[in-house]
mmCIF file of C-alpha atoms and ligand atoms in Angstrom:
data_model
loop_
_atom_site.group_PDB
_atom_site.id
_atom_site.type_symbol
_atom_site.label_atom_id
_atom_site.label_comp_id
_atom_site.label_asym_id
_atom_site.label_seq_id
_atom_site.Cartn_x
_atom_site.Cartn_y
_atom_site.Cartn_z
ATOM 1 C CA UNK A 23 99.945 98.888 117.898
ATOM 2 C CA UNK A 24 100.161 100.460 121.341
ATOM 3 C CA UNK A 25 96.640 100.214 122.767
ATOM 4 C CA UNK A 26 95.840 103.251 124.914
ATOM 5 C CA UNK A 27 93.220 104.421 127.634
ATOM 6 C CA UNK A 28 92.302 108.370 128.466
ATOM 7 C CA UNK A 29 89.880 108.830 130.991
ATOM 8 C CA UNK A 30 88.765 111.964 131.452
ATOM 9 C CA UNK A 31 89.085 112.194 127.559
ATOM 10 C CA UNK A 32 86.899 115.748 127.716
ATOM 11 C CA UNK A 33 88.627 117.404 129.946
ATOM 12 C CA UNK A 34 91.140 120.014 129.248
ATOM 13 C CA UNK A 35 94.409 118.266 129.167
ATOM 14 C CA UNK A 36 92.297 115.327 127.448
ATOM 15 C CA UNK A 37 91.300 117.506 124.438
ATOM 16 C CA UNK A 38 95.082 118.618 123.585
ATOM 17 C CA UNK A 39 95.860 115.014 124.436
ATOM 18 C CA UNK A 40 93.730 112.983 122.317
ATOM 19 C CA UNK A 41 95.078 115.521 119.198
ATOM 20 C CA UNK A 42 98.599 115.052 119.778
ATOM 21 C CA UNK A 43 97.828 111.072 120.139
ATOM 22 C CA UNK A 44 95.715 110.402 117.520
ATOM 23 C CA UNK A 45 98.853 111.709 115.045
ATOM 24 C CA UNK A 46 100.424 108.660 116.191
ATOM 25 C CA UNK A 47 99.824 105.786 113.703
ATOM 26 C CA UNK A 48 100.764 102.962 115.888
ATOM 27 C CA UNK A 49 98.069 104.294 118.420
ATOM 28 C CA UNK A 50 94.168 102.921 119.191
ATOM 29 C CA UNK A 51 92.885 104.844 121.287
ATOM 30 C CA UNK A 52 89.981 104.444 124.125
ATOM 31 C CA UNK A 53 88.457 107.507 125.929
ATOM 32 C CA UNK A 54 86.198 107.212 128.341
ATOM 33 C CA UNK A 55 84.367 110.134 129.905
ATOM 34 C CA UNK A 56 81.074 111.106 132.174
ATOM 35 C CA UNK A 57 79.593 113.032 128.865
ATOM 36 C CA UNK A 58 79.733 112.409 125.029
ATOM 37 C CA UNK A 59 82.976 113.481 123.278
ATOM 38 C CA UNK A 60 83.218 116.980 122.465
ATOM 39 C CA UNK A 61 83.472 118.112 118.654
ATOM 40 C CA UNK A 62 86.415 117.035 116.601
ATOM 41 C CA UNK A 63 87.190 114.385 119.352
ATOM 42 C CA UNK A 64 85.193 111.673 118.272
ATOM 43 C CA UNK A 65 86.590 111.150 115.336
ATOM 44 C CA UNK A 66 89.862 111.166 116.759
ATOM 45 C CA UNK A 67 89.531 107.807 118.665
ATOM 46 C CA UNK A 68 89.127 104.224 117.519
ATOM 47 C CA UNK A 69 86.282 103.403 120.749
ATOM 48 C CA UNK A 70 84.399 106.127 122.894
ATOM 49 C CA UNK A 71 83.051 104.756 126.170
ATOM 50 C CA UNK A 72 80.765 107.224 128.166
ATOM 51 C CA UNK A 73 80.346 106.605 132.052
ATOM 52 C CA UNK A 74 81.526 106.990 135.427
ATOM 53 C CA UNK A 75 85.770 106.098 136.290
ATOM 54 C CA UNK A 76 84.293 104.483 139.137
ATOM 55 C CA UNK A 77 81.130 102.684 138.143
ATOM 56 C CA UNK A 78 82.767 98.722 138.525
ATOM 57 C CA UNK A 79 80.708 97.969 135.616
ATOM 58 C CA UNK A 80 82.407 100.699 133.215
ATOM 59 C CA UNK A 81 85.825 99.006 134.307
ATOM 60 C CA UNK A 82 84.926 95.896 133.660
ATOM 61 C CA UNK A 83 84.000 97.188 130.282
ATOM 62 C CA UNK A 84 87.388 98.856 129.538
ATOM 63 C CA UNK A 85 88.898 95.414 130.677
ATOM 64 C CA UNK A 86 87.844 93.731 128.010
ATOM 65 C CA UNK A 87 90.693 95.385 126.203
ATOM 66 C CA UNK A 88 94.104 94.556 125.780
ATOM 67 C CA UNK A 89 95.293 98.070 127.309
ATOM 68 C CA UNK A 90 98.980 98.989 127.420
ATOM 69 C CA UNK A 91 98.627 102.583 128.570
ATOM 70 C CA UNK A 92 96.665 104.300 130.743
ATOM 71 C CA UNK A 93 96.480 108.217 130.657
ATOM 72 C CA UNK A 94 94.106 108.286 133.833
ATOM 73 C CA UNK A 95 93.016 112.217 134.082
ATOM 74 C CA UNK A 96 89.463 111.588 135.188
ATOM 75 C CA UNK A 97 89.216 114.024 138.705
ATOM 76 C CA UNK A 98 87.473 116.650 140.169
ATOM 77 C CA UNK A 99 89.956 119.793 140.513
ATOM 78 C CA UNK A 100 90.526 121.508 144.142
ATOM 79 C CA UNK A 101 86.974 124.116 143.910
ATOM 80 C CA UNK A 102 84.990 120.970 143.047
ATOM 81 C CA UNK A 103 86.417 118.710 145.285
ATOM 82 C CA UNK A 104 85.864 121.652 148.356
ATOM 83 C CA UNK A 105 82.150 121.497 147.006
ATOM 84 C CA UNK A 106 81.526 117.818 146.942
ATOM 85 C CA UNK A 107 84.323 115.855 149.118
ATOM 86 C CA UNK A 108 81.969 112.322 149.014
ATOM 87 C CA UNK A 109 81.720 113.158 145.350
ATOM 88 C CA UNK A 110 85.872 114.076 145.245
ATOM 89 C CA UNK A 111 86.964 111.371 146.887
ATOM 90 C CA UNK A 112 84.729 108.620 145.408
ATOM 91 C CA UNK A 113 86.132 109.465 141.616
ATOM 92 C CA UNK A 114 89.487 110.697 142.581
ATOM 93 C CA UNK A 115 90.389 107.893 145.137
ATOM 94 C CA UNK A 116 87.995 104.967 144.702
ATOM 95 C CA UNK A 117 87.918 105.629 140.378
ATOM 96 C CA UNK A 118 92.104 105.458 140.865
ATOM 97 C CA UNK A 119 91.997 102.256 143.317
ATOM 98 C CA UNK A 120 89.812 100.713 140.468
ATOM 99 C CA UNK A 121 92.105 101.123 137.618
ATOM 100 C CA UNK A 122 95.123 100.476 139.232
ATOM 101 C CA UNK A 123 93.219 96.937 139.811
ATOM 102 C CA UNK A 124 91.799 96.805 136.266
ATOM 103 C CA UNK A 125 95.242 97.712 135.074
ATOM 104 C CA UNK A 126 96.965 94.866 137.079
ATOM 105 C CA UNK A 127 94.322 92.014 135.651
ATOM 106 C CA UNK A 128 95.425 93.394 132.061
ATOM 107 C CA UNK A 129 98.495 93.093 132.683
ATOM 108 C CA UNK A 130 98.928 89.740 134.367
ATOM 109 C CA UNK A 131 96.787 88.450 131.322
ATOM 110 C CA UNK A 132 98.837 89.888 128.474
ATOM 111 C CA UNK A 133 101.950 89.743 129.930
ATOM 112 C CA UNK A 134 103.044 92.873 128.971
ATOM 113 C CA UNK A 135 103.218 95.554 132.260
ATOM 114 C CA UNK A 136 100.540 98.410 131.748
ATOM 115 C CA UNK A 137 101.493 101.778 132.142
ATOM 116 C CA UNK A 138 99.488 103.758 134.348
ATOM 117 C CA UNK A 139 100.461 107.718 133.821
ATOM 118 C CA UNK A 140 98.619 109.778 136.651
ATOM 119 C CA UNK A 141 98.396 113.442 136.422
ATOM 120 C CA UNK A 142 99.384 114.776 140.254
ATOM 121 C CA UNK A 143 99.259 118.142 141.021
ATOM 122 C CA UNK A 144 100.956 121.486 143.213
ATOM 123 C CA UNK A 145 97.879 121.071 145.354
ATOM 124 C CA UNK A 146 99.762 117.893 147.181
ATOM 125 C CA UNK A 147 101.546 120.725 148.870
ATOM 126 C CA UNK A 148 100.248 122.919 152.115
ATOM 127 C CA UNK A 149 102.256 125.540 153.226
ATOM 128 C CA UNK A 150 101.621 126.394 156.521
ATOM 129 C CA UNK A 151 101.626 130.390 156.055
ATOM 130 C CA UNK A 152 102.591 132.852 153.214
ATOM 131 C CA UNK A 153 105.698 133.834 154.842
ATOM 132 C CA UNK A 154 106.171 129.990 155.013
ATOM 133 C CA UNK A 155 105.795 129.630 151.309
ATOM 134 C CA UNK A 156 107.728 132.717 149.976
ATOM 135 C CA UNK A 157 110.367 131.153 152.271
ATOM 136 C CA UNK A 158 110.330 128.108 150.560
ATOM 137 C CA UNK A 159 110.734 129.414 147.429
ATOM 138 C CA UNK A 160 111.141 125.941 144.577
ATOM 139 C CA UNK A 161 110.053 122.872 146.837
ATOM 140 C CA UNK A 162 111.103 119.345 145.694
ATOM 141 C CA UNK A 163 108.707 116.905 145.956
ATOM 142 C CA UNK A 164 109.211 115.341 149.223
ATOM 143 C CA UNK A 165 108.857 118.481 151.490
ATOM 144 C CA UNK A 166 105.820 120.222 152.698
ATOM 145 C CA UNK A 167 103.332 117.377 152.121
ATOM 146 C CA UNK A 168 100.503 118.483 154.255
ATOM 147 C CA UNK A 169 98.263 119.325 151.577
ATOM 148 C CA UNK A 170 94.478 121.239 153.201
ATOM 149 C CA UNK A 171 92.216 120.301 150.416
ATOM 150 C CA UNK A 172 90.675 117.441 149.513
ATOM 151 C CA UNK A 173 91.740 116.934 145.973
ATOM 152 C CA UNK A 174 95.417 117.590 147.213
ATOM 153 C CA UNK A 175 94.931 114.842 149.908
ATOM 154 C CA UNK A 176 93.385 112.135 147.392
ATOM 155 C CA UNK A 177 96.401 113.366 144.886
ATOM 156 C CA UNK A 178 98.812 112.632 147.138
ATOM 157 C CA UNK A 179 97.229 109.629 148.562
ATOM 158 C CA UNK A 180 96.768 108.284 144.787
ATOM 159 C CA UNK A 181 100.494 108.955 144.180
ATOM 160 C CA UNK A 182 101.276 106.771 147.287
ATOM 161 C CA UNK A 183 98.636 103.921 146.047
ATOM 162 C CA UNK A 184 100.373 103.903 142.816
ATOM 163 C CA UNK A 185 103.952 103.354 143.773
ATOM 164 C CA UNK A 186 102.345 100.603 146.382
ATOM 165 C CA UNK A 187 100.528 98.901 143.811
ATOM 166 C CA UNK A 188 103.350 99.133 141.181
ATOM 167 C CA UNK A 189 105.767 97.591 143.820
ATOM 168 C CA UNK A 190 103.458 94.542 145.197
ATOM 169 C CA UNK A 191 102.346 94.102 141.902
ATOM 170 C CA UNK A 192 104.305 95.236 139.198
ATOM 171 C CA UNK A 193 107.244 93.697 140.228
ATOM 172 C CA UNK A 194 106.548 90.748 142.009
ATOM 173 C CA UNK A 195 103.557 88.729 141.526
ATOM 174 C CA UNK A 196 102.962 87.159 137.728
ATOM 175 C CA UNK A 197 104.691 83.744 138.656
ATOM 176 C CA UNK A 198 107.048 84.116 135.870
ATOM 177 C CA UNK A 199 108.450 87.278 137.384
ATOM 178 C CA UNK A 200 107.385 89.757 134.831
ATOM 179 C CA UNK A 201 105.697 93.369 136.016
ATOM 180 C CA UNK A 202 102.302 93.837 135.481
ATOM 181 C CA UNK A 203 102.075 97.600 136.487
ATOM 182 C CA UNK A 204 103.989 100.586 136.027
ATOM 183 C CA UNK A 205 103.103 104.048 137.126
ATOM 184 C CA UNK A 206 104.629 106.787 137.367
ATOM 185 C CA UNK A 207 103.297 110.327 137.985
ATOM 186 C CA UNK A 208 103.496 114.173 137.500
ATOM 187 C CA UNK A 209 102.503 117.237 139.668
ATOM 188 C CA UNK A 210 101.192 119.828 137.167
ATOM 189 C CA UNK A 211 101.461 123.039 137.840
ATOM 190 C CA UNK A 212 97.976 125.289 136.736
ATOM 191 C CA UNK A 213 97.535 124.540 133.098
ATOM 192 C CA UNK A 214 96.797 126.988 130.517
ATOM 193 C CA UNK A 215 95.373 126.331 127.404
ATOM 194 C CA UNK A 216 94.689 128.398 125.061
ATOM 195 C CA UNK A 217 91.495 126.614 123.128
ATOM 196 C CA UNK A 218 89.735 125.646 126.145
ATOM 197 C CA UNK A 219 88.478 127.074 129.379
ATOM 198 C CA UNK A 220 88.907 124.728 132.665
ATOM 199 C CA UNK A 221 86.338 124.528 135.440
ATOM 200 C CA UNK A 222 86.185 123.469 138.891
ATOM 201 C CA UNK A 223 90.165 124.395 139.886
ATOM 202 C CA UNK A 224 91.476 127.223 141.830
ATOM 203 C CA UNK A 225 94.346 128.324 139.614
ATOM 204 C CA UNK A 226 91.940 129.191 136.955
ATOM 205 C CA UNK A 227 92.276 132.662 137.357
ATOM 206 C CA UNK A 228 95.267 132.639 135.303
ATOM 207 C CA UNK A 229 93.400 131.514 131.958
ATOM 208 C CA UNK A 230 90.019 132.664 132.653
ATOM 209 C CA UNK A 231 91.856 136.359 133.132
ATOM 210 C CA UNK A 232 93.537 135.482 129.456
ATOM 211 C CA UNK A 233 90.204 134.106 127.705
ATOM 212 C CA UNK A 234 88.027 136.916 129.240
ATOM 213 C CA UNK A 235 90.169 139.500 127.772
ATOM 214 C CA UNK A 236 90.629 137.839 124.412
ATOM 215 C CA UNK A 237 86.516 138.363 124.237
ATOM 216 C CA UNK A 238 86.978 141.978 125.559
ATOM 217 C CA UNK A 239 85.295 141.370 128.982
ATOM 218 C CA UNK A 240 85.835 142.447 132.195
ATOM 219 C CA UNK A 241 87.326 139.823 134.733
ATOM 220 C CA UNK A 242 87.494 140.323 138.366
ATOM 221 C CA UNK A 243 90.228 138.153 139.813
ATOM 222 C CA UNK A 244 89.473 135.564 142.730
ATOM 223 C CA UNK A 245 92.977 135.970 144.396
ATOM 224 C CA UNK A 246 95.370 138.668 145.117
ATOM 225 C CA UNK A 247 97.495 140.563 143.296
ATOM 226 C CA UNK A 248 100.281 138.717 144.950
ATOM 227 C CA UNK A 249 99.442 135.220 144.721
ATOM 228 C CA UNK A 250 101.771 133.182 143.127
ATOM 229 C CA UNK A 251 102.236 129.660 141.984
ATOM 230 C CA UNK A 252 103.649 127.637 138.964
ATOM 231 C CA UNK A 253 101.987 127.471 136.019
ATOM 232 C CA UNK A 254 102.686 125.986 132.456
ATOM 233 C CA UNK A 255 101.630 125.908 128.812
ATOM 234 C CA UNK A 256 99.278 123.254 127.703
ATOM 235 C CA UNK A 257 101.245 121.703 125.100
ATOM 236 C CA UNK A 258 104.294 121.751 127.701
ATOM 237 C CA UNK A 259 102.198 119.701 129.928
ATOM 238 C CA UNK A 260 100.899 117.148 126.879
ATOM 239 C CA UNK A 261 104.708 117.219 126.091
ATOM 240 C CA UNK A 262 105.506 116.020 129.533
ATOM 241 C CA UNK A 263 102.941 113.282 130.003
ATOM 242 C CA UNK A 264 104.152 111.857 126.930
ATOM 243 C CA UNK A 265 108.077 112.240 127.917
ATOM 244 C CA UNK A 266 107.680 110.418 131.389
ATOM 245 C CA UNK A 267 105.719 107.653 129.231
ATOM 246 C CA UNK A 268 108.480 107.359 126.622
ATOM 247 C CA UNK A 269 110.964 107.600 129.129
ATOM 248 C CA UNK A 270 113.161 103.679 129.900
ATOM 249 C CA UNK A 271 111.956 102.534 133.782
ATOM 250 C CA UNK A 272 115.921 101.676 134.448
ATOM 251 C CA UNK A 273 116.756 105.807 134.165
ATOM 252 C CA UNK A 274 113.115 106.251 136.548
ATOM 253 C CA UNK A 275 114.638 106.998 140.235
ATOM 254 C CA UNK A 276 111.358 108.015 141.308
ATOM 255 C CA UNK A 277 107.679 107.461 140.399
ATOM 256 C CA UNK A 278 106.807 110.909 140.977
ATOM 257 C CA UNK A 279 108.168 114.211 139.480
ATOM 258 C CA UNK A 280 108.026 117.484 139.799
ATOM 259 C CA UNK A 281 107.280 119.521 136.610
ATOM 260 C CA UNK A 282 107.888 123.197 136.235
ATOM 261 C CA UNK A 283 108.172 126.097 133.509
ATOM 262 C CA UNK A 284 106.945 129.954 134.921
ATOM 263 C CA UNK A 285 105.835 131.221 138.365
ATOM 264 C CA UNK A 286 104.009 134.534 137.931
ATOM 265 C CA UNK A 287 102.241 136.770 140.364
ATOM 266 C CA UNK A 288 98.304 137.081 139.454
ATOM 267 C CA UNK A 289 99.654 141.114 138.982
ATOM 268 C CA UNK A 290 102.546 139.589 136.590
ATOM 269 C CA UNK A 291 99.832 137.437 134.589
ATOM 270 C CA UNK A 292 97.677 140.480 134.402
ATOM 271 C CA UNK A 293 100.318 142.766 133.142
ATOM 272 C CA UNK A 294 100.821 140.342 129.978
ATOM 273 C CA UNK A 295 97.337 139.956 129.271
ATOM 274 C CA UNK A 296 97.111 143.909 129.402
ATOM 275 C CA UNK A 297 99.947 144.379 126.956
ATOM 276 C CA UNK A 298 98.415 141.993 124.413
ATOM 277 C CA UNK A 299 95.079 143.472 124.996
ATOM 278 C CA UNK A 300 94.987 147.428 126.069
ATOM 279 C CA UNK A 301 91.528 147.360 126.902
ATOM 280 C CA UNK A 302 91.598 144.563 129.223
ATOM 281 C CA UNK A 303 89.844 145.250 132.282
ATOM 282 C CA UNK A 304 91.073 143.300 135.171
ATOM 283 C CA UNK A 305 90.072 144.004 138.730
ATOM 284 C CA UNK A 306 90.419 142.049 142.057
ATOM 285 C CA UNK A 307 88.032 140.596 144.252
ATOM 286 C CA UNK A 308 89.425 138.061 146.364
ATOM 287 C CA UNK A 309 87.696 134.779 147.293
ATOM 288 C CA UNK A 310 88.622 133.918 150.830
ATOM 289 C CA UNK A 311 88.517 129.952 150.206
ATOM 290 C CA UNK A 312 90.103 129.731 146.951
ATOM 291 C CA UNK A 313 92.520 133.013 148.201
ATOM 292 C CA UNK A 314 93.354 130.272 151.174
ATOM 293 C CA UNK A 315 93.923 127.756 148.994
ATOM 294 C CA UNK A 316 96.418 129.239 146.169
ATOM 295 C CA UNK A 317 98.032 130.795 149.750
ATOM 296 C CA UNK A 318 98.871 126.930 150.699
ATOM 297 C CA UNK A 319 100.023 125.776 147.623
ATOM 298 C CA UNK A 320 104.011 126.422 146.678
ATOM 299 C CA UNK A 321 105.290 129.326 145.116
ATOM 300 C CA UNK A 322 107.362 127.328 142.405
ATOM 301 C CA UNK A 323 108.331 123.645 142.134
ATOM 302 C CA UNK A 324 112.200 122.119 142.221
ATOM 303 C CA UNK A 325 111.917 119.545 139.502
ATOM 304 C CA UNK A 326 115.622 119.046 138.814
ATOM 305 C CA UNK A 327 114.896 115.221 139.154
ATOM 306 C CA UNK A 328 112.785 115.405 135.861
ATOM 307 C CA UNK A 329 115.295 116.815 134.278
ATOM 308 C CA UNK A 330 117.983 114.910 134.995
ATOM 309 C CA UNK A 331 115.989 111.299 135.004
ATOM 310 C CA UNK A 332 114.415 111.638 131.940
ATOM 311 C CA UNK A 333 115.517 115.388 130.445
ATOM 312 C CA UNK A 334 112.571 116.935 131.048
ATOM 313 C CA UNK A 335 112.590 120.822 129.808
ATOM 314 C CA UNK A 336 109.764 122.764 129.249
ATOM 315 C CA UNK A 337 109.556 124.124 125.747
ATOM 316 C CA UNK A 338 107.393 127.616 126.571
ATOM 317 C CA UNK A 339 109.176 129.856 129.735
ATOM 318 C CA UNK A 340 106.025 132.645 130.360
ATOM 319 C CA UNK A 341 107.246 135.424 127.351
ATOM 320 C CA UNK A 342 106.721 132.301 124.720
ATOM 321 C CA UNK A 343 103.929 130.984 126.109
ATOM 322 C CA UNK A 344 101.856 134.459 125.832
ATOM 323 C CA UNK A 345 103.524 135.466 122.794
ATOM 324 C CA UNK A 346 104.129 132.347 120.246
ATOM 325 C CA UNK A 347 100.772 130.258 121.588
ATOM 326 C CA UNK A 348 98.110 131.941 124.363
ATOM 327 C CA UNK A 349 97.744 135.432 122.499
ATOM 328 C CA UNK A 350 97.927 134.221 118.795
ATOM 329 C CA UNK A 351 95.904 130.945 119.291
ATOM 330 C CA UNK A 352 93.464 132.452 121.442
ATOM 331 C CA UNK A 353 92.902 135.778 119.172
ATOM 332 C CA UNK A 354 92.406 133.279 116.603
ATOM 333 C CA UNK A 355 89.312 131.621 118.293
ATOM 334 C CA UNK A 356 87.500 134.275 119.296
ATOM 335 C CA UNK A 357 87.929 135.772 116.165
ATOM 336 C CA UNK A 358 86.106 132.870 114.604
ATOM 337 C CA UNK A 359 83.253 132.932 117.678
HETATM 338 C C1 AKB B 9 93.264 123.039 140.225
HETATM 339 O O1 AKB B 9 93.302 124.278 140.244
HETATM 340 O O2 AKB B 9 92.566 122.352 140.969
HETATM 341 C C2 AKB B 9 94.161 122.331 139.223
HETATM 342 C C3 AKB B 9 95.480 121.984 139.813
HETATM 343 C C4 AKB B 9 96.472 123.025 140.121
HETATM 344 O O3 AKB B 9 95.732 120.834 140.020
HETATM 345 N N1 AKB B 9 94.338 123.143 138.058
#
């Protein structure tokens, strides 16, 4: 019985998570999360713990457990963080530090090395201009780390923490020589599901355009016509999380990949949505901050390393994605609304 933690267990990639997990029969799952679990997820876990990543007392709550895995997505996104950087870096950075500890006690006491799976992100990345970053073109995941947000500077800091912590830690203390911690890491690209709605990020244009026309209402876009970056499929990013998990540590060269699968234009996005709705009405209105933002992240993402280290390939390019899940899934529930 593998013994698993989710924080952030209500969030978006938490929802599609927690369904693909629970179908695992060797699994007992924990989720922990600010607010109660959201319908149909409660039932999917064996214990629900509601509080705060970074209250010490609802770590040393979890540690009571015998955890092997940790699938830590408890963050504010980039538009949050910009609101609330005390708030943003307390549960992004401090909530992290705090379960990489938690995770190395566990692991010391069972003997077995916990694996700590941290969802990174594009937003790591600042290009300095948009001629810089059409220029660029696919970045690989040491280049242009100069990230001008705060959740890209506590992703990118986390990343760093966890290799440290996995290197003092995983492989050297427990006297007998075992490791006690072993993270590893992924930068999503935007996410798009297709059953939930996200909040608080900056490349949720992309599904809010797709979900507002799917309820036949107008959407006013908060970048550009032009603004690009990667995006990806939900399950495709589930899919992932669970790949790098599975995947041996001796084939790991890294602890952080790259992950990528389409990299439309907000125009290219927009002309799918229209041909699966006609009547979608989609204008722009540009946001100067979150424009400036999407502007500094990368165009597209190299992440040749993930495929060759542990065969990553993304199941949905952008044609699947709208046509085999977004449109059909998403017609489906707002049909039932
Ligand atoms: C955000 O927009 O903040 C996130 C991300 C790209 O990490 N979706």
């Amino acid at each position: 019985m593998i013994t698993t933690l989710v924080t952030g267990a209500n969030g978006e990639i938490g929802h599609s998570l927690l369904e693909t997990l629970s179908k695992q029969s060797d699994r007992r799952i924990i989720a922990l999360d600010l607010s109660p679990l959201g319908h149909g997820l409660a039932e999917l876990v064996h214990r629900s713990v509601q509080g705060d990543v970074s209250d010490p007392a609802v770590v040393a709550e979890l540690e009571t457990e015998d955890i092997d895995e940790i699938y830590h997505l408890a963050a504010l996104l980039s538009t949050s963080s910009e609101k609330n950087p005390a708030l943003a870096h307390q549960v992004n950075v401090n909530g992290t530090m705090g379960l990489l500890m938690m995770a190395r006690r566990i692991g010391t006491r069972t003997g077995r090395a916990v694996k700590f799976l941290f969802p990174s992100t594009i937003a790591v990345y600042g290009m300095k201009s948009v001629e810089a970053k059409n220029a660029a073109g696919a970045v690989t995941e040491f280049e242009h780390l100069q990230p001008t947000t705060m959740y890209g500077i506590n992703k990118v800091y986390c990343e760093q923490l966890g290799g440290y912590m996995s290197d003092r830690f995983g492989q050297l203390t427990d006297e007998a020589g075992a490791k006690v911690l072993d993270f590893r890491a992924l930068r999503f690209p935007g996410l798009i599901s297709a059953t939930t709605v996200p909040t608080g990020g900056t490349s949720d244009y992309a599904p809010e355009m797709i979900h507002a026309a799917a309820q036949g209402k107008a959407y006013a876009c908060f970048v550009r016509p032009d603004a690009r970056i990667p995006f990806m499929a939900m399950p495709d990013g589930v899919k992932a999380l669970l790949d790098l998990a599975a995947a041996p540590m001796e084939n790991l060269t890294q602890r952080v990949y790259n992950i990528g699968a389409f990299a439309p234009s907000a125009e290219e996005i927009a002309a799918k949505v229209k041909s699966a709705f006609p009547n979608a009405e989609i204008s722009y209105a540009p946001h100067p901050k979150r424009q400036a933002i999407v502007d500094s992240w990368c165009a597209d993402v190299n992440d040749s390393v993930a495929r060759r280290d542990w065969g990553w390939s993304p199941d949905y390019d952008m044609d699947r994605a709208f046509n085999e899940y977004l449109i059909p899934t998403i017609s489906k529930v707002y049909s039932k609304a």
